[in-house]
mmCIF file of C-alpha atoms in Angstrom:
data_model
loop_
_atom_site.group_PDB
_atom_site.id
_atom_site.type_symbol
_atom_site.label_atom_id
_atom_site.label_comp_id
_atom_site.label_asym_id
_atom_site.label_seq_id
_atom_site.Cartn_x
_atom_site.Cartn_y
_atom_site.Cartn_z
ATOM 1 C CA MET A 43 26.135 -16.511 -56.190
ATOM 2 C CA SER A 44 27.477 -16.843 -52.690
ATOM 3 C CA ASP A 45 25.397 -15.426 -49.698
ATOM 4 C CA SER A 46 28.355 -12.981 -48.945
ATOM 5 C CA ALA A 47 28.132 -11.577 -52.582
ATOM 6 C CA VAL A 48 24.055 -11.215 -52.350
ATOM 7 C CA ALA A 49 24.612 -9.451 -48.965
ATOM 8 C CA CYS A 50 27.227 -6.994 -50.419
ATOM 9 C CA ILE A 51 25.150 -6.316 -53.417
ATOM 10 C CA ILE A 52 21.889 -5.720 -51.308
ATOM 11 C CA PHE A 53 23.877 -3.417 -49.075
ATOM 12 C CA ILE A 54 25.455 -1.359 -51.790
ATOM 13 C CA ALA A 55 22.017 -1.058 -53.800
ATOM 14 C CA VAL A 56 20.352 0.219 -50.577
ATOM 15 C CA MET A 57 22.940 2.871 -49.932
ATOM 16 C CA ILE A 58 22.881 4.139 -53.469
ATOM 17 C CA ILE A 59 19.175 4.321 -53.392
ATOM 18 C CA ILE A 60 19.059 6.063 -49.979
ATOM 19 C CA ILE A 61 21.737 8.647 -51.195
ATOM 20 C CA SER A 62 19.862 9.267 -54.320
ATOM 21 C CA GLU A 63 16.659 9.986 -52.057
ATOM 22 C CA ARG A 64 14.502 8.850 -54.992
ATOM 23 C CA ILE A 65 12.531 6.262 -52.457
ATOM 24 C CA HIS A 66 11.986 7.019 -48.947
ATOM 25 C CA ARG A 67 14.845 5.460 -46.864
ATOM 26 C CA ALA A 68 12.507 3.425 -44.439
ATOM 27 C CA VAL A 69 11.016 1.668 -47.547
ATOM 28 C CA VAL A 70 14.427 0.956 -49.027
ATOM 29 C CA ALA A 71 15.792 -0.279 -45.819
ATOM 30 C CA ILE A 72 12.968 -2.688 -45.062
ATOM 31 C CA PHE A 73 12.805 -3.802 -48.619
ATOM 32 C CA GLY A 74 16.535 -4.658 -48.390
ATOM 33 C CA ALA A 75 16.024 -6.578 -45.069
ATOM 34 C CA VAL A 76 12.895 -8.464 -46.580
ATOM 35 C CA LEU A 77 15.088 -9.482 -49.761
ATOM 36 C CA LEU A 78 17.790 -10.808 -47.543
ATOM 37 C CA LEU A 79 15.136 -13.117 -45.662
ATOM 38 C CA ALA A 80 13.507 -13.968 -49.130
ATOM 39 C CA LEU A 81 16.859 -15.037 -50.677
ATOM 40 C CA GLY A 82 17.664 -17.193 -47.527
ATOM 41 C CA VAL A 83 20.832 -15.223 -46.562
ATOM 42 C CA MET A 84 19.533 -15.532 -43.056
ATOM 43 C CA ASP A 85 16.488 -16.542 -41.246
ATOM 44 C CA VAL A 86 14.010 -14.383 -39.241
ATOM 45 C CA GLU A 87 15.564 -15.536 -35.986
ATOM 46 C CA ALA A 88 19.017 -14.333 -36.978
ATOM 47 C CA ALA A 89 17.935 -11.274 -38.501
ATOM 48 C CA ALA A 90 15.932 -10.306 -35.126
ATOM 49 C CA GLY A 91 19.291 -10.884 -33.395
ATOM 50 C CA TYR A 92 21.011 -8.173 -35.322
ATOM 51 C CA VAL A 93 18.374 -5.392 -34.425
ATOM 52 C CA ASP A 94 19.422 -3.325 -31.514
ATOM 53 C CA PHE A 95 16.485 -3.125 -29.328
ATOM 54 C CA ASN A 96 17.977 -0.985 -26.957
ATOM 55 C CA THR A 97 18.535 1.701 -29.539
ATOM 56 C CA ILE A 98 14.970 1.422 -30.812
ATOM 57 C CA GLY A 99 13.550 1.680 -27.060
ATOM 58 C CA VAL A 100 15.534 4.718 -26.418
ATOM 59 C CA LEU A 101 14.385 6.492 -29.589
ATOM 60 C CA VAL A 102 10.697 5.610 -29.171
ATOM 61 C CA GLY A 103 10.924 6.607 -25.451
ATOM 62 C CA MET A 104 12.388 10.089 -26.250
ATOM 63 C CA MET A 105 10.018 10.702 -29.052
ATOM 64 C CA LEU A 106 6.944 9.711 -26.993
ATOM 65 C CA PHE A 107 8.385 11.847 -24.126
ATOM 66 C CA MET A 108 8.960 14.968 -26.306
ATOM 67 C CA ALA A 109 5.595 14.625 -27.927
ATOM 68 C CA THR A 110 4.029 15.409 -24.641
ATOM 69 C CA VAL A 111 6.374 17.830 -23.266
ATOM 70 C CA LYS A 112 6.021 20.230 -26.281
ATOM 71 C CA TYR A 113 2.363 20.869 -25.470
ATOM 72 C CA SER A 114 3.397 22.717 -22.307
ATOM 73 C CA GLY A 115 5.083 25.628 -23.768
ATOM 74 C CA LEU A 116 8.271 25.128 -22.062
ATOM 75 C CA PHE A 117 10.648 25.840 -24.880
ATOM 76 C CA GLU A 118 8.727 28.815 -26.189
ATOM 77 C CA SER A 119 8.755 30.541 -22.682
ATOM 78 C CA LEU A 120 12.450 29.634 -22.301
ATOM 79 C CA ALA A 121 13.327 31.284 -25.742
ATOM 80 C CA VAL A 122 11.400 34.557 -24.622
ATOM 81 C CA ILE A 123 12.893 34.649 -21.197
ATOM 82 C CA SER A 124 16.413 34.237 -22.803
ATOM 83 C CA ALA A 125 15.809 36.965 -25.403
ATOM 84 C CA LYS A 126 14.789 39.505 -22.492
ATOM 85 C CA ALA A 127 17.709 38.387 -20.514
ATOM 86 C CA ALA A 128 19.826 39.451 -23.294
ATOM 87 C CA LYS A 129 18.127 42.835 -23.220
ATOM 88 C CA GLY A 130 17.059 42.314 -27.004
ATOM 89 C CA ASP A 131 20.623 42.410 -28.192
ATOM 90 C CA PRO A 132 20.975 40.214 -31.457
ATOM 91 C CA TRP A 133 24.487 38.893 -30.869
ATOM 92 C CA ARG A 134 23.856 37.958 -27.009
ATOM 93 C CA ILE A 135 20.331 36.487 -28.161
ATOM 94 C CA MET A 136 22.228 34.327 -30.815
ATOM 95 C CA ILE A 137 24.672 33.121 -28.148
ATOM 96 C CA ILE A 138 22.290 32.090 -25.671
ATOM 97 C CA TYR A 139 20.123 30.352 -28.430
ATOM 98 C CA MET A 140 23.121 28.467 -29.363
ATOM 99 C CA ILE A 141 23.849 27.441 -25.768
ATOM 100 C CA ILE A 142 20.232 26.585 -25.381
ATOM 101 C CA THR A 143 20.108 24.443 -28.499
ATOM 102 C CA ALA A 144 23.184 22.551 -27.612
ATOM 103 C CA LEU A 145 22.014 21.799 -24.103
ATOM 104 C CA LEU A 146 18.571 20.632 -25.313
ATOM 105 C CA SER A 147 20.258 18.618 -27.907
ATOM 106 C CA SER A 148 22.376 16.709 -25.497
ATOM 107 C CA VAL A 149 19.287 15.392 -23.715
ATOM 108 C CA ILE A 150 16.623 15.088 -26.654
ATOM 109 C CA ASP A 151 17.225 14.474 -30.175
ATOM 110 C CA ASN A 152 18.448 17.090 -32.567
ATOM 111 C CA VAL A 153 15.507 17.334 -34.957
ATOM 112 C CA THR A 154 13.013 17.627 -31.980
ATOM 113 C CA THR A 155 15.234 20.557 -30.491
ATOM 114 C CA VAL A 156 15.413 22.586 -33.780
ATOM 115 C CA LEU A 157 11.730 21.982 -34.427
ATOM 116 C CA LEU A 158 10.951 23.459 -30.938
ATOM 117 C CA MET A 159 13.527 26.257 -31.214
ATOM 118 C CA GLY A 160 13.017 27.260 -34.999
ATOM 119 C CA PRO A 161 9.596 28.936 -35.010
ATOM 120 C CA VAL A 162 10.486 30.828 -31.845
ATOM 121 C CA THR A 163 13.613 31.883 -33.429
ATOM 122 C CA LEU A 164 11.888 33.120 -36.446
ATOM 123 C CA ALA A 165 9.226 35.262 -34.263
ATOM 124 C CA ILE A 166 12.117 36.741 -32.244
ATOM 125 C CA THR A 167 14.131 37.699 -35.355
ATOM 126 C CA ARG A 168 11.024 39.183 -36.929
ATOM 127 C CA ALA A 169 10.522 41.255 -33.852
ATOM 128 C CA LEU A 170 14.019 42.346 -33.916
ATOM 129 C CA ARG A 171 13.864 43.202 -37.539
ATOM 130 C CA VAL A 172 17.108 41.232 -38.363
ATOM 131 C CA ASN A 173 17.815 38.353 -40.839
ATOM 132 C CA PRO A 174 16.897 35.007 -39.213
ATOM 133 C CA VAL A 175 19.349 33.051 -41.344
ATOM 134 C CA PRO A 176 22.440 33.517 -39.132
ATOM 135 C CA PHE A 177 20.472 32.500 -36.048
ATOM 136 C CA LEU A 178 19.074 29.330 -37.824
ATOM 137 C CA MET A 179 22.611 28.509 -39.146
ATOM 138 C CA THR A 180 24.255 28.780 -35.560
ATOM 139 C CA GLN A 181 21.497 26.742 -34.199
ATOM 140 C CA ILE A 182 21.988 23.935 -36.729
ATOM 141 C CA MET A 183 25.780 23.791 -35.785
ATOM 142 C CA ALA A 184 24.890 24.029 -32.082
ATOM 143 C CA SER A 185 22.248 21.167 -32.188
ATOM 144 C CA ASN A 186 24.906 18.710 -34.018
ATOM 145 C CA ILE A 187 27.697 19.776 -31.541
ATOM 146 C CA GLY A 188 25.478 19.567 -28.328
ATOM 147 C CA GLY A 189 24.172 16.148 -29.419
ATOM 148 C CA THR A 190 27.813 14.837 -29.550
ATOM 149 C CA ALA A 191 28.188 15.293 -25.854
ATOM 150 C CA THR A 192 25.866 12.427 -24.620
ATOM 151 C CA LEU A 193 24.674 9.023 -25.077
ATOM 152 C CA ILE A 194 21.118 10.150 -26.139
ATOM 153 C CA GLY A 195 21.956 13.383 -28.005
ATOM 154 C CA ASP A 196 22.522 11.998 -31.410
ATOM 155 C CA PRO A 197 21.336 8.437 -32.882
ATOM 156 C CA PRO A 198 24.772 7.441 -33.897
ATOM 157 C CA ASN A 199 25.817 7.676 -30.101
ATOM 158 C CA ILE A 200 22.820 5.608 -28.951
ATOM 159 C CA MET A 201 23.973 2.937 -31.525
ATOM 160 C CA ILE A 202 27.666 3.154 -30.508
ATOM 161 C CA GLY A 203 26.872 3.183 -26.699
ATOM 162 C CA GLY A 204 24.663 -0.020 -27.144
ATOM 163 C CA ALA A 205 27.238 -1.832 -29.336
ATOM 164 C CA ALA A 206 30.256 -0.715 -27.101
ATOM 165 C CA GLY A 207 28.750 -0.993 -23.718
ATOM 166 C CA LEU A 208 29.396 2.777 -23.066
ATOM 167 C CA SER A 209 27.051 4.548 -20.506
ATOM 168 C CA PHE A 210 25.690 7.929 -20.454
ATOM 169 C CA MET A 211 28.229 9.112 -18.120
ATOM 170 C CA ASP A 212 31.179 7.698 -20.209
ATOM 171 C CA PHE A 213 29.984 9.926 -23.130
ATOM 172 C CA VAL A 214 29.562 13.043 -20.764
ATOM 173 C CA ILE A 215 33.224 12.439 -19.418
ATOM 174 C CA PHE A 216 34.816 11.616 -22.749
ATOM 175 C CA ASN A 217 33.035 13.891 -25.486
ATOM 176 C CA GLY A 218 31.829 16.572 -22.972
ATOM 177 C CA PRO A 219 35.218 18.235 -22.697
ATOM 178 C CA VAL A 220 35.958 18.409 -26.252
ATOM 179 C CA VAL A 221 32.327 19.526 -27.100
ATOM 180 C CA LEU A 222 32.849 22.427 -24.888
ATOM 181 C CA ILE A 223 35.935 23.416 -26.488
ATOM 182 C CA VAL A 224 34.404 23.090 -30.055
ATOM 183 C CA MET A 225 31.565 25.039 -28.793
ATOM 184 C CA THR A 226 33.558 27.959 -27.536
ATOM 185 C CA VAL A 227 35.690 28.029 -30.796
ATOM 186 C CA ILE A 228 32.442 27.834 -32.975
ATOM 187 C CA ILE A 229 30.854 30.806 -31.116
ATOM 188 C CA ILE A 230 34.119 32.949 -31.602
ATOM 189 C CA PHE A 231 34.225 31.860 -35.266
ATOM 190 C CA PHE A 232 30.466 33.073 -35.753
ATOM 191 C CA LYS A 233 31.407 36.391 -33.868
ATOM 192 C CA PHE A 234 33.635 37.362 -36.580
ATOM 193 C CA LEU A 235 31.510 35.828 -39.358
ATOM 194 C CA TYR A 236 28.277 37.622 -38.406
ATOM 195 C CA ARG A 237 29.816 40.718 -36.831
ATOM 196 C CA SER A 238 28.144 43.030 -39.314
ATOM 197 C CA GLU A 239 24.604 41.508 -39.270
ATOM 198 C CA MET A 240 24.177 41.706 -35.552
ATOM 199 C CA LYS A 241 22.883 45.341 -35.309
ATOM 200 C CA ASN A 242 20.521 46.533 -32.710
ATOM 201 C CA ASP A 243 17.271 48.239 -33.787
ATOM 202 C CA SER A 244 15.700 50.240 -31.025
ATOM 203 C CA LEU A 245 12.212 49.453 -32.081
ATOM 204 C CA GLY A 246 12.923 45.657 -32.269
ATOM 205 C CA THR A 247 14.578 45.787 -28.828
ATOM 206 C CA LYS A 248 11.336 47.467 -27.251
ATOM 207 C CA LYS A 249 9.149 44.768 -28.874
ATOM 208 C CA ILE A 250 11.283 41.937 -27.431
ATOM 209 C CA MET A 251 11.353 43.636 -23.887
ATOM 210 C CA LYS A 252 7.544 43.818 -23.917
ATOM 211 C CA MET A 253 6.889 39.997 -24.618
ATOM 212 C CA ASP A 254 5.595 38.006 -21.902
ATOM 213 C CA ALA A 255 6.962 34.529 -21.275
ATOM 214 C CA SER A 256 4.082 33.475 -19.027
ATOM 215 C CA ARG A 257 1.857 33.782 -22.224
ATOM 216 C CA MET A 258 3.838 31.264 -24.031
ATOM 217 C CA VAL A 259 2.848 28.616 -21.430
ATOM 218 C CA SER A 260 -0.018 26.679 -22.706
ATOM 219 C CA ASP A 261 -0.357 24.324 -19.771
ATOM 220 C CA LYS A 262 1.158 25.277 -16.526
ATOM 221 C CA SER A 263 0.508 22.026 -14.766
ATOM 222 C CA LEU A 264 2.103 20.210 -17.692
ATOM 223 C CA LEU A 265 4.929 22.610 -17.659
ATOM 224 C CA VAL A 266 5.784 21.572 -13.948
ATOM 225 C CA LYS A 267 5.376 17.957 -14.604
ATOM 226 C CA SER A 268 7.615 18.022 -17.604
ATOM 227 C CA ILE A 269 10.415 19.859 -15.771
ATOM 228 C CA ILE A 270 10.276 17.176 -12.897
ATOM 229 C CA VAL A 271 10.203 14.209 -15.184
ATOM 230 C CA MET A 272 12.888 15.676 -17.405
ATOM 231 C CA LEU A 273 15.236 16.052 -14.518
ATOM 232 C CA ALA A 274 14.429 12.634 -13.357
ATOM 233 C CA THR A 275 15.104 11.079 -16.821
ATOM 234 C CA VAL A 276 18.497 12.758 -17.202
ATOM 235 C CA THR A 277 19.444 11.437 -13.623
ATOM 236 C CA GLY A 278 17.959 7.835 -14.716
ATOM 237 C CA PHE A 279 20.470 8.283 -17.758
ATOM 238 C CA ALA A 280 23.329 9.206 -15.701
ATOM 239 C CA CYS A 281 22.764 6.431 -13.179
ATOM 240 C CA SER A 282 21.643 3.668 -15.480
ATOM 241 C CA SER A 283 25.020 1.985 -15.680
ATOM 242 C CA SER A 284 25.516 1.999 -11.931
ATOM 243 C CA PHE A 285 22.382 0.085 -11.525
ATOM 244 C CA ASN A 286 22.652 -2.224 -14.558
ATOM 245 C CA ILE A 287 19.592 -0.632 -16.219
ATOM 246 C CA GLU A 288 19.376 -0.445 -20.055
ATOM 247 C CA THR A 289 18.942 3.228 -21.176
ATOM 248 C CA SER A 290 15.965 2.087 -23.327
ATOM 249 C CA VAL A 291 14.235 1.149 -19.806
ATOM 250 C CA VAL A 292 14.837 4.806 -18.693
ATOM 251 C CA ALA A 293 13.574 6.327 -21.727
ATOM 252 C CA LEU A 294 10.477 4.072 -22.177
ATOM 253 C CA SER A 295 9.629 4.693 -18.432
ATOM 254 C CA SER A 296 9.822 8.479 -18.819
ATOM 255 C CA ALA A 297 7.591 8.177 -21.733
ATOM 256 C CA VAL A 298 5.017 6.125 -19.922
ATOM 257 C CA ILE A 299 4.871 8.353 -16.855
ATOM 258 C CA MET A 300 4.296 11.481 -19.045
ATOM 259 C CA LEU A 301 1.683 9.720 -20.971
ATOM 260 C CA ILE A 302 -0.063 9.004 -17.600
ATOM 261 C CA ILE A 303 0.401 12.150 -15.656
ATOM 262 C CA GLY A 304 0.542 14.465 -18.833
ATOM 263 C CA LYS A 305 -3.267 13.657 -19.691
ATOM 264 C CA GLN A 306 -2.781 14.131 -23.272
ATOM 265 C CA ASP A 307 -4.556 12.079 -26.061
ATOM 266 C CA PRO A 308 -2.493 9.106 -26.216
ATOM 267 C CA GLU A 309 -3.498 8.484 -29.928
ATOM 268 C CA LYS A 310 -2.333 11.939 -30.819
ATOM 269 C CA ILE A 311 1.082 11.355 -28.796
ATOM 270 C CA LEU A 312 1.549 7.848 -30.490
ATOM 271 C CA ALA A 313 1.061 9.399 -33.957
ATOM 272 C CA ALA A 314 3.665 12.050 -33.435
ATOM 273 C CA VAL A 315 6.440 9.311 -33.036
ATOM 274 C CA GLU A 316 8.520 9.150 -36.214
ATOM 275 C CA TRP A 317 7.618 5.542 -37.089
ATOM 276 C CA THR A 318 9.249 5.814 -40.400
ATOM 277 C CA THR A 319 12.594 6.478 -38.539
ATOM 278 C CA ILE A 320 12.014 3.410 -36.385
ATOM 279 C CA ILE A 321 11.454 1.232 -39.298
ATOM 280 C CA PHE A 322 14.328 2.705 -41.102
ATOM 281 C CA PHE A 323 16.612 1.571 -38.098
ATOM 282 C CA ILE A 324 15.209 -1.964 -37.853
ATOM 283 C CA GLY A 325 15.647 -2.565 -41.628
ATOM 284 C CA LEU A 326 19.198 -1.090 -41.503
ATOM 285 C CA PHE A 327 20.323 -3.230 -38.459
ATOM 286 C CA ILE A 328 19.173 -6.372 -40.422
ATOM 287 C CA ILE A 329 21.086 -5.306 -43.703
ATOM 288 C CA VAL A 330 24.084 -4.680 -41.899
ATOM 289 C CA GLY A 331 23.574 -7.965 -40.054
ATOM 290 C CA GLY A 332 23.615 -9.669 -43.405
ATOM 291 C CA LEU A 333 27.331 -8.568 -43.812
ATOM 292 C CA VAL A 334 28.221 -9.771 -40.261
ATOM 293 C CA GLU A 335 26.409 -13.013 -40.863
ATOM 294 C CA THR A 336 28.032 -14.086 -44.164
ATOM 295 C CA GLY A 337 31.655 -12.932 -42.741
ATOM 296 C CA THR A 338 32.178 -9.982 -45.038
ATOM 297 C CA VAL A 339 32.694 -7.522 -42.204
ATOM 298 C CA ASP A 340 35.471 -9.809 -40.598
ATOM 299 C CA ARG A 341 37.239 -9.812 -44.093
ATOM 300 C CA ILE A 342 37.289 -6.020 -44.257
ATOM 301 C CA ALA A 343 38.329 -5.708 -40.640
ATOM 302 C CA SER A 344 41.304 -7.930 -41.435
ATOM 303 C CA VAL A 345 42.276 -5.875 -44.530
ATOM 304 C CA ILE A 346 42.063 -2.504 -42.508
ATOM 305 C CA VAL A 347 44.163 -4.207 -39.536
ATOM 306 C CA ASN A 348 46.811 -5.216 -42.117
ATOM 307 C CA ILE A 349 46.895 -1.749 -43.679
ATOM 308 C CA THR A 350 47.273 0.005 -40.405
ATOM 309 C CA GLN A 351 49.599 -2.811 -39.087
ATOM 310 C CA GLY A 352 47.310 -2.872 -35.965
ATOM 311 C CA ASN A 353 48.193 0.612 -34.867
ATOM 312 C CA PRO A 354 45.222 1.938 -32.749
ATOM 313 C CA MET A 355 46.490 5.576 -33.109
ATOM 314 C CA THR A 356 46.606 5.667 -37.025
ATOM 315 C CA THR A 357 43.271 3.631 -37.185
ATOM 316 C CA MET A 358 41.848 5.942 -34.952
ATOM 317 C CA LEU A 359 42.611 9.006 -36.852
ATOM 318 C CA ILE A 360 41.553 7.470 -40.037
ATOM 319 C CA ILE A 361 38.145 6.679 -38.641
ATOM 320 C CA LEU A 362 37.750 10.174 -37.050
ATOM 321 C CA TRP A 363 38.250 11.848 -40.312
ATOM 322 C CA VAL A 364 36.662 9.241 -42.624
ATOM 323 C CA SER A 365 33.573 9.443 -40.450
ATOM 324 C CA ALA A 366 33.517 13.023 -40.391
ATOM 325 C CA VAL A 367 33.799 13.550 -44.350
ATOM 326 C CA LEU A 368 31.520 10.805 -45.240
ATOM 327 C CA SER A 369 28.883 11.827 -42.580
ATOM 328 C CA SER A 370 28.769 15.232 -44.011
ATOM 329 C CA THR A 371 27.827 13.931 -47.656
ATOM 330 C CA LEU A 372 26.040 10.562 -46.485
ATOM 331 C CA ASP A 373 23.479 10.253 -43.619
ATOM 332 C CA ASN A 374 25.619 9.338 -40.574
ATOM 333 C CA ILE A 375 23.148 6.583 -39.150
ATOM 334 C CA PRO A 376 23.769 3.950 -42.130
ATOM 335 C CA PHE A 377 27.530 4.711 -41.815
ATOM 336 C CA VAL A 378 27.697 4.203 -38.158
ATOM 337 C CA ALA A 379 25.602 1.000 -38.464
ATOM 338 C CA THR A 380 28.080 -0.173 -40.939
ATOM 339 C CA MET A 381 31.115 0.805 -38.907
ATOM 340 C CA ILE A 382 30.077 -0.804 -35.752
ATOM 341 C CA PRO A 383 30.425 -4.484 -36.659
ATOM 342 C CA LEU A 384 33.581 -3.486 -38.478
ATOM 343 C CA ILE A 385 35.215 -1.923 -35.166
ATOM 344 C CA ALA A 386 33.813 -4.985 -33.139
ATOM 345 C CA ALA A 387 35.760 -7.408 -35.664
ATOM 346 C CA MET A 388 38.865 -5.338 -35.461
ATOM 347 C CA GLY A 389 38.716 -5.917 -31.543
ATOM 348 C CA GLU A 390 38.439 -9.680 -32.068
ATOM 349 C CA SER A 391 41.849 -9.612 -33.946
ATOM 350 C CA GLY A 392 43.403 -8.142 -30.645
ATOM 351 C CA MET A 393 43.364 -4.361 -31.301
ATOM 352 C CA ASP A 394 42.593 -2.056 -28.528
ATOM 353 C CA ILE A 395 39.288 -0.511 -29.978
ATOM 354 C CA SER A 396 38.414 1.853 -27.183
ATOM 355 C CA PRO A 397 39.613 4.891 -29.078
ATOM 356 C CA LEU A 398 38.034 3.749 -32.212
ATOM 357 C CA TRP A 399 34.491 3.998 -30.542
ATOM 358 C CA TRP A 400 35.322 7.654 -29.717
ATOM 359 C CA ALA A 401 36.658 8.417 -33.007
ATOM 360 C CA LEU A 402 33.612 7.083 -34.671
ATOM 361 C CA SER A 403 31.415 9.029 -32.352
ATOM 362 C CA LEU A 404 32.998 12.440 -32.689
ATOM 363 C CA GLY A 405 33.445 12.059 -36.424
ATOM 364 C CA ALA A 406 30.026 10.899 -37.296
ATOM 365 C CA CYS A 407 28.279 13.464 -35.173
ATOM 366 C CA LEU A 408 30.376 16.446 -35.973
ATOM 367 C CA GLY A 409 30.569 15.510 -39.531
ATOM 368 C CA GLY A 410 26.781 16.295 -39.908
ATOM 369 C CA ASN A 411 27.585 20.073 -40.030
ATOM 370 C CA GLY A 412 29.626 19.757 -43.117
ATOM 371 C CA THR A 413 26.630 19.970 -45.571
ATOM 372 C CA ILE A 414 23.049 20.870 -45.807
ATOM 373 C CA ILE A 415 22.247 17.147 -46.055
ATOM 374 C CA GLY A 416 24.570 15.847 -43.431
ATOM 375 C CA ALA A 417 22.212 15.651 -40.720
ATOM 376 C CA SER A 418 18.419 15.531 -40.318
ATOM 377 C CA ALA A 419 18.316 18.715 -38.243
ATOM 378 C CA ASN A 420 19.981 20.531 -41.027
ATOM 379 C CA VAL A 421 17.234 19.600 -43.565
ATOM 380 C CA VAL A 422 14.456 20.473 -41.182
ATOM 381 C CA VAL A 423 15.880 23.988 -40.348
ATOM 382 C CA THR A 424 16.744 24.996 -43.825
ATOM 383 C CA GLY A 425 13.423 23.760 -45.090
ATOM 384 C CA MET A 426 11.829 25.934 -42.231
ATOM 385 C CA SER A 427 13.902 28.865 -43.239
ATOM 386 C CA GLU A 428 12.796 28.502 -46.818
ATOM 387 C CA LYS A 429 9.109 28.199 -46.020
ATOM 388 C CA ASN A 430 9.470 31.591 -44.222
ATOM 389 C CA GLY A 431 11.003 33.393 -47.233
ATOM 390 C CA TYR A 432 14.599 33.011 -46.385
ATOM 391 C CA PRO A 433 15.815 30.159 -48.594
ATOM 392 C CA ILE A 434 19.311 28.694 -47.798
ATOM 393 C CA THR A 435 20.999 27.093 -50.887
ATOM 394 C CA TYR A 436 23.444 23.930 -50.736
ATOM 395 C CA MET A 437 26.585 26.299 -51.432
ATOM 396 C CA GLN A 438 25.523 28.908 -49.291
ATOM 397 C CA TYR A 439 25.248 26.346 -46.393
ATOM 398 C CA PHE A 440 28.446 24.549 -47.456
ATOM 399 C CA LYS A 441 30.651 27.761 -47.343
ATOM 400 C CA ILE A 442 29.958 27.895 -43.559
ATOM 401 C CA GLY A 443 29.167 24.184 -42.556
ATOM 402 C CA PHE A 444 32.201 22.712 -44.108
ATOM 403 C CA PRO A 445 34.732 25.008 -42.379
ATOM 404 C CA VAL A 446 33.000 24.709 -39.191
ATOM 405 C CA MET A 447 33.029 20.636 -39.476
ATOM 406 C CA LEU A 448 36.871 20.856 -40.424
ATOM 407 C CA LEU A 449 37.615 23.079 -37.447
ATOM 408 C CA SER A 450 35.711 21.020 -35.294
ATOM 409 C CA VAL A 451 37.341 17.735 -36.335
ATOM 410 C CA ALA A 452 40.758 19.420 -36.323
ATOM 411 C CA ILE A 453 40.050 20.214 -32.567
ATOM 412 C CA CYS A 454 39.050 16.515 -31.968
ATOM 413 C CA THR A 455 42.229 15.357 -33.654
ATOM 414 C CA VAL A 456 44.411 17.146 -31.146
ATOM 415 C CA TYR A 457 42.037 16.037 -28.281
ATOM 416 C CA MET A 458 42.196 12.423 -29.291
ATOM 417 C CA VAL A 459 45.963 12.453 -29.795
ATOM 418 C CA VAL A 460 46.404 13.923 -26.282
ATOM 419 C CA MET A 461 44.026 11.448 -24.697
ATOM 420 C CA TYR A 462 45.739 8.237 -26.285
ATOM 421 C CA ARG A 463 49.316 9.643 -26.700
#
């Protein structure tokens, strides 16, 4: 059996097992990588060359950074201040929380954002005496939409940015405008969808207005340090390309600074990093690298170029919609990891691939809203809701999430056609 066939079989087997969720995806990915090495498809040096250490660095850095910041009470106090600013009105609170979630998801990962916002939202809705499901559903959508706007907002963007040489500001300039449009349309969509459930309750409103945001702050000194370093980090990401500094250097530098000045227990902070996710990424990079190493990706790219006759517009729209639909049913991370070398190979054939990177980014990130398993944030929030007595079924989510995904991608289609007409 040829090395190409072995690499394909291992890749397909790994994807099937990941989708089935019978074995943890980190275990499957690293096993697949080890199998490629054991069967001699590539050696250790070649395998290491396919690992995107910039992506790994950004993920580890931001995880360490947020693991320290969360002990300050910053996000809890922000949520209470927002609820009081909305005068305890459920609909206004929902909009403000959607905006906060989207903004936070643009600078920290989606899962961290919803883990911070979810418990506070449950507490606020409990005080308001309203159903928390609409609030949690809108936050899921907002987290995936907001994460699309920047390089560091969603893991697929980190991967695409590293592969395509796109900077933090490139994502803000290109994805930012369409994300604002999508966010505005989705807020209007939810206004009509949940209008009957957003009713004021005088007792609930009084409870909200009596809440003290200052009591949410567990460490005032850490809160001030967190805000300063967070602003410096965002500035660092925005300026990194101008000074030829890798985004991983910015993320890791911020993490180290917070570990030093935060004065938290380093072992506790290091334990908070999702090391299983990091291992999953490393294994996945190597498995996809096996397809590149054996020339499989080049052959697939040639077929796609022949089908579309090298037309960038046709290829762009195909990638946008295929990415969205598949990312709503599969994990978008392995999908993007597979598509990156494929798009790079198309570029080697002479095709203009700049629009393809943006199509992949928008499709993969926004596609995550389609189903309950489309993105990690979806799984985390629905699990949190069920644990608190408000289960959200697959079909209940699908009836809302899939139309939101279709509407978002339709807007992106118009945007992409206008940008690359």
